[in-house]
């Protein structure tokens, strides 16, 4: 071939050559001769001049909407409509210009070849793998017809169920619940698999779950990281911990596992799993016995201290505390006394500790310890767990009225979830609530009417929920399973219809954290790829099709744009709290809520208005008014299995990306050397880990990061790997959670297994 | 297994039919384009689409992604360097693209469309103004990634999907023919 590569590249890369070439193209009449296809003749030839080195980016404000403490403020760099890179926004002192390992992969995530691209139907039955492309109109008409048919046959829409959780915490994504609100009374998988036991515990003690600003930790004199691993899972919090440490603060990690955070601490205390509550009670007793407790604060601000002290005096024996927790008594005493002498001191309780059958009671015991030490309501102090105090949005997308004449559930009412609970007068009917932590059996057992349609959004059921075999049965018995997602996963595998969902870079939204105090706008930075739509656009399209088939059957707006929907979420309260006059100010960067020290005024939202050591509500609901020691679940197999988050993923999210697969390609079971030796397992051996629930085959890593008697397997799904640790987890509940979130949590870390070399 | 022979149709028609197969948005469009390429091959509309989606569309991980960047830049990502290079080429060729930033320019269907239109200028309209660009596009881009795409697709389709094998073989024949055809001027 006698073409000239150099000549063409010169035209492509040189602005002047290209201009003259294009002039010739226009003059020659070529354009009018093109036959036309997906590409059209560019009649005006207003072609961009090639990139010649200028950093001509457009920038946009974004926010990470994942279920993570850090909720990073992001600055997105776009050129010619294509995301080039992102960085943490510098305006947020919390994010401070950096993202975590997952956030830094966002460009790869958005442009992943694995993205779901089009609405599709599985034509060979669930799990067949036979998929057909359908138009959005066809998909939504099919769903709308099914809903109206069910309504006609059942007299209600309680046969339509929604399961949605934390795949996207953007505020407009509550439009998914809004969509279900707008069609009538329906069935909801309610509760949370994550943190409910602790939410209940803090609400019993303080009437709220409300924590100090994490940025204050830089001024704490003593920090206990209790069952939390921020070095992996809240990396931006670490700089405050490092700063405190550099100023002389002591940082202690208490955890059954030697975590990344433990490796950065002043001291690591390896506690026997599930005995944390007893350690907290023992520490409180030591503090009180040494007369170092804050009697003045307790007198003014607490209820039931006397009963609590009496309980400690009578029931808590320090020798037993040492024996049961596995920590030398001298170490416990030193820890308790140095903690109480440091002012201010704080404890950060992670979501790992409360995932036990005694999880709520352990959080109550630690709250009590912080109260006794006089660190509640103090700058750089506090019993930190999480907060929703900056979540006061309008929930406009969520708040839809029911169609006239809607008929619903008349059984006992449950709470609706930890986010965005809306009040109002008691209606004649309610939605029907099923326990999200027992999804499989609840779907199978629901009667009158049975569940016939399931909508899955912001959630990978097969990765997060329990009892996979029962889940398959539950999905197969459903007439229609609709999954809205960004990637193919095992839940999509068992769907009838899959709807491709936009990433946060393809829609407008607004985000806040359940940990820090920053508010971030999420601007649409790029066009939605292929045929993806945002959750609220999907809701609007469903509304359009339902109303076309039956006028008045859905009250959700029939067309929305995500920017208009986002603007509707703001209100004067938000503006006041964050010190801005308009949402548009967020285009300049995220803003922080005005500083407030939780409970500094001594006012608690408990029935007594005080910190409640003694809670009548706790007595009524859980049989114990005081934060007492509750033994952890008895073993039903030889080894305890704990399943924490890894730093490379948020459950199944991000783990499918090449960067993560490079670093963390396959699952392992982490085994203590003593246990490995007893079972003749060596590093790299393939072992079967099994229990009454199931069996997984994984490679072994032998490490004393985990204690003898315990094995560790990270939660999540790995791409092209059948591994899912939840296949070994039963759905046994933690002690608390039903009070505030509608259902108790799951005692994930009270799973027991055995293993053998294969 | 069904046997078939590559069809002997015109150079332009072959490209057009293959383009229409990869740009089809539903089973009907796909079947019309497939039948135009080989009217004697028996397969139902639904079976053809199910197989086609398994290989090239999803939602499951596809056998062979039809994006150049996946073969030239990074196996997991599109809208990367090669996509933007092709974007520049199209603009220099005088094309505008209404799906810019929606469907990447290096999708096989879009690239076949560009190639078809350029060849149409030369063959049907006898305009050679863009022939250097067409040859550059063919030799410096299409010929670099389509063989890898074919290799991946054929390795699987020859085991389980004769209709897909037929499509890929036609594409292979086309690529061989185009890369070995002497330019007209």
mmCIF file of N, CA and C in Angstrom, chain B residues 117-157:
data_model
loop_
_atom_site.group_PDB
_atom_site.id
_atom_site.type_symbol
_atom_site.label_atom_id
_atom_site.label_comp_id
_atom_site.label_asym_id
_atom_site.label_seq_id
_atom_site.Cartn_x
_atom_site.Cartn_y
_atom_site.Cartn_z
ATOM 1 N N UNK B 117 -18.268 4.244 4.486
ATOM 2 C CA UNK B 117 -18.549 5.538 3.853
ATOM 3 C C UNK B 117 -17.333 6.032 3.049
ATOM 4 N N UNK B 118 -16.168 5.803 3.606
ATOM 5 C CA UNK B 118 -14.965 6.223 2.875
ATOM 6 C C UNK B 118 -14.798 5.422 1.583
ATOM 7 N N UNK B 119 -15.049 4.125 1.668
ATOM 8 C CA UNK B 119 -14.919 3.282 0.487
ATOM 9 C C UNK B 119 -15.994 3.634 -0.546
ATOM 10 N N UNK B 120 -17.179 3.982 -0.039
ATOM 11 C CA UNK B 120 -18.276 4.379 -0.916
ATOM 12 C C UNK B 120 -17.864 5.584 -1.766
ATOM 13 N N UNK B 121 -17.172 6.532 -1.127
ATOM 14 C CA UNK B 121 -16.713 7.709 -1.875
ATOM 15 C C UNK B 121 -15.822 7.294 -3.032
ATOM 16 N N UNK B 122 -14.959 6.331 -2.743
ATOM 17 C CA UNK B 122 -14.009 5.915 -3.772
ATOM 18 C C UNK B 122 -14.662 5.038 -4.831
ATOM 19 N N UNK B 123 -15.448 4.061 -4.375
ATOM 20 C CA UNK B 123 -15.980 3.060 -5.295
ATOM 21 C C UNK B 123 -17.199 3.577 -6.066
ATOM 22 N N UNK B 124 -18.130 4.146 -5.334
ATOM 23 C CA UNK B 124 -19.391 4.532 -5.981
ATOM 24 C C UNK B 124 -19.331 5.944 -6.529
ATOM 25 N N UNK B 125 -18.625 6.806 -5.849
ATOM 26 C CA UNK B 125 -18.599 8.208 -6.275
ATOM 27 C C UNK B 125 -17.289 8.592 -6.974
ATOM 28 N N UNK B 126 -16.380 7.675 -6.918
ATOM 29 C CA UNK B 126 -15.083 7.903 -7.554
ATOM 30 C C UNK B 126 -14.391 9.167 -7.046
ATOM 31 N N UNK B 127 -14.538 9.392 -5.757
ATOM 32 C CA UNK B 127 -13.849 10.520 -5.117
ATOM 33 C C UNK B 127 -12.728 9.934 -4.268
ATOM 34 N N UNK B 128 -11.544 10.334 -4.522
ATOM 35 C CA UNK B 128 -10.406 9.709 -3.821
ATOM 36 C C UNK B 128 -9.783 10.632 -2.769
ATOM 37 N N UNK B 129 -10.451 11.723 -2.513
ATOM 38 C CA UNK B 129 -9.880 12.732 -1.628
ATOM 39 C C UNK B 129 -9.471 12.161 -0.263
ATOM 40 N N UNK B 130 -10.250 11.212 0.222
ATOM 41 C CA UNK B 130 -9.984 10.694 1.575
ATOM 42 C C UNK B 130 -9.290 9.336 1.566
ATOM 43 N N UNK B 131 -8.795 8.925 0.430
ATOM 44 C CA UNK B 131 -8.266 7.550 0.378
ATOM 45 C C UNK B 131 -7.042 7.362 1.277
ATOM 46 N N UNK B 132 -6.217 8.370 1.398
ATOM 47 C CA UNK B 132 -5.088 8.240 2.333
ATOM 48 C C UNK B 132 -5.575 7.983 3.756
ATOM 49 N N UNK B 133 -6.602 8.721 4.111
ATOM 50 C CA UNK B 133 -7.157 8.527 5.470
ATOM 51 C C UNK B 133 -7.757 7.133 5.615
ATOM 52 N N UNK B 134 -8.445 6.666 4.544
ATOM 53 C CA UNK B 134 -9.028 5.310 4.621
ATOM 54 C C UNK B 134 -7.930 4.266 4.790
ATOM 55 N N UNK B 135 -6.890 4.393 4.026
ATOM 56 C CA UNK B 135 -5.807 3.410 4.132
ATOM 57 C C UNK B 135 -5.114 3.495 5.482
ATOM 58 N N UNK B 136 -4.952 4.700 5.926
ATOM 59 C CA UNK B 136 -4.348 4.872 7.260
ATOM 60 C C UNK B 136 -5.242 4.218 8.316
ATOM 61 N N UNK B 137 -6.514 4.481 8.245
ATOM 62 C CA UNK B 137 -7.504 3.919 9.176
ATOM 63 C C UNK B 137 -7.465 2.387 9.128
ATOM 64 N N UNK B 138 -7.374 1.862 7.914
ATOM 65 C CA UNK B 138 -7.351 0.412 7.738
ATOM 66 C C UNK B 138 -6.062 -0.210 8.287
ATOM 67 N N UNK B 139 -4.942 0.339 7.861
ATOM 68 C CA UNK B 139 -3.665 -0.321 8.175
ATOM 69 C C UNK B 139 -3.126 0.040 9.541
ATOM 70 N N UNK B 140 -3.386 1.263 9.955
ATOM 71 C CA UNK B 140 -2.812 1.696 11.241
ATOM 72 C C UNK B 140 -3.783 1.545 12.394
ATOM 73 N N UNK B 141 -5.016 1.148 12.090
ATOM 74 C CA UNK B 141 -5.982 0.988 13.191
ATOM 75 C C UNK B 141 -6.766 -0.326 13.074
ATOM 76 N N UNK B 142 -7.621 -0.416 12.077
ATOM 77 C CA UNK B 142 -8.484 -1.615 11.982
ATOM 78 C C UNK B 142 -7.658 -2.899 11.968
ATOM 79 N N UNK B 143 -6.606 -2.879 11.179
ATOM 80 C CA UNK B 143 -5.800 -4.106 11.029
ATOM 81 C C UNK B 143 -4.994 -4.430 12.291
ATOM 82 N N UNK B 144 -4.936 -3.472 13.209
ATOM 83 C CA UNK B 144 -4.197 -3.739 14.444
ATOM 84 C C UNK B 144 -5.047 -4.436 15.498
ATOM 85 N N UNK B 145 -6.346 -4.162 15.473
ATOM 86 C CA UNK B 145 -7.142 -4.748 16.551
ATOM 87 C C UNK B 145 -8.147 -5.799 16.105
ATOM 88 N N UNK B 146 -8.674 -5.671 14.898
ATOM 89 C CA UNK B 146 -9.716 -6.628 14.497
ATOM 90 C C UNK B 146 -9.196 -8.073 14.492
ATOM 91 N N UNK B 147 -7.961 -8.329 14.058
ATOM 92 C CA UNK B 147 -7.489 -9.728 14.146
ATOM 93 C C UNK B 147 -7.521 -10.284 15.568
ATOM 94 N N UNK B 148 -7.208 -9.434 16.530
ATOM 95 C CA UNK B 148 -7.237 -9.914 17.933
ATOM 96 C C UNK B 148 -8.676 -10.165 18.383
ATOM 97 N N UNK B 149 -9.556 -9.281 17.941
ATOM 98 C CA UNK B 149 -10.981 -9.460 18.228
ATOM 99 C C UNK B 149 -11.483 -10.764 17.600
ATOM 100 N N UNK B 150 -11.086 -10.994 16.340
ATOM 101 C CA UNK B 150 -11.514 -12.215 15.637
ATOM 102 C C UNK B 150 -10.983 -13.470 16.324
ATOM 103 N N UNK B 151 -9.743 -13.369 16.725
ATOM 104 C CA UNK B 151 -9.116 -14.530 17.370
ATOM 105 C C UNK B 151 -9.878 -14.910 18.642
ATOM 106 N N UNK B 152 -10.208 -13.892 19.415
ATOM 107 C CA UNK B 152 -10.918 -14.172 20.667
ATOM 108 C C UNK B 152 -12.315 -14.729 20.403
ATOM 109 N N UNK B 153 -12.994 -14.114 19.444
ATOM 110 C CA UNK B 153 -14.360 -14.557 19.145
ATOM 111 C C UNK B 153 -14.393 -15.941 18.530
ATOM 112 N N UNK B 154 -13.495 -16.177 17.554
ATOM 113 C CA UNK B 154 -13.520 -17.458 16.844
ATOM 114 C C UNK B 154 -13.107 -18.619 17.744
ATOM 115 N N UNK B 155 -12.209 -18.353 18.662
ATOM 116 C CA UNK B 155 -11.749 -19.429 19.557
ATOM 117 C C UNK B 155 -12.924 -20.034 20.309
ATOM 118 N N UNK B 156 -13.909 -19.217 20.587
ATOM 119 C CA UNK B 156 -15.074 -19.725 21.302
ATOM 120 C C UNK B 156 -16.187 -20.130 20.343
ATOM 121 N N UNK B 157 -16.445 -19.291 19.338
ATOM 122 C CA UNK B 157 -17.647 -19.518 18.513
ATOM 123 C C UNK B 157 -17.557 -20.811 17.718
#
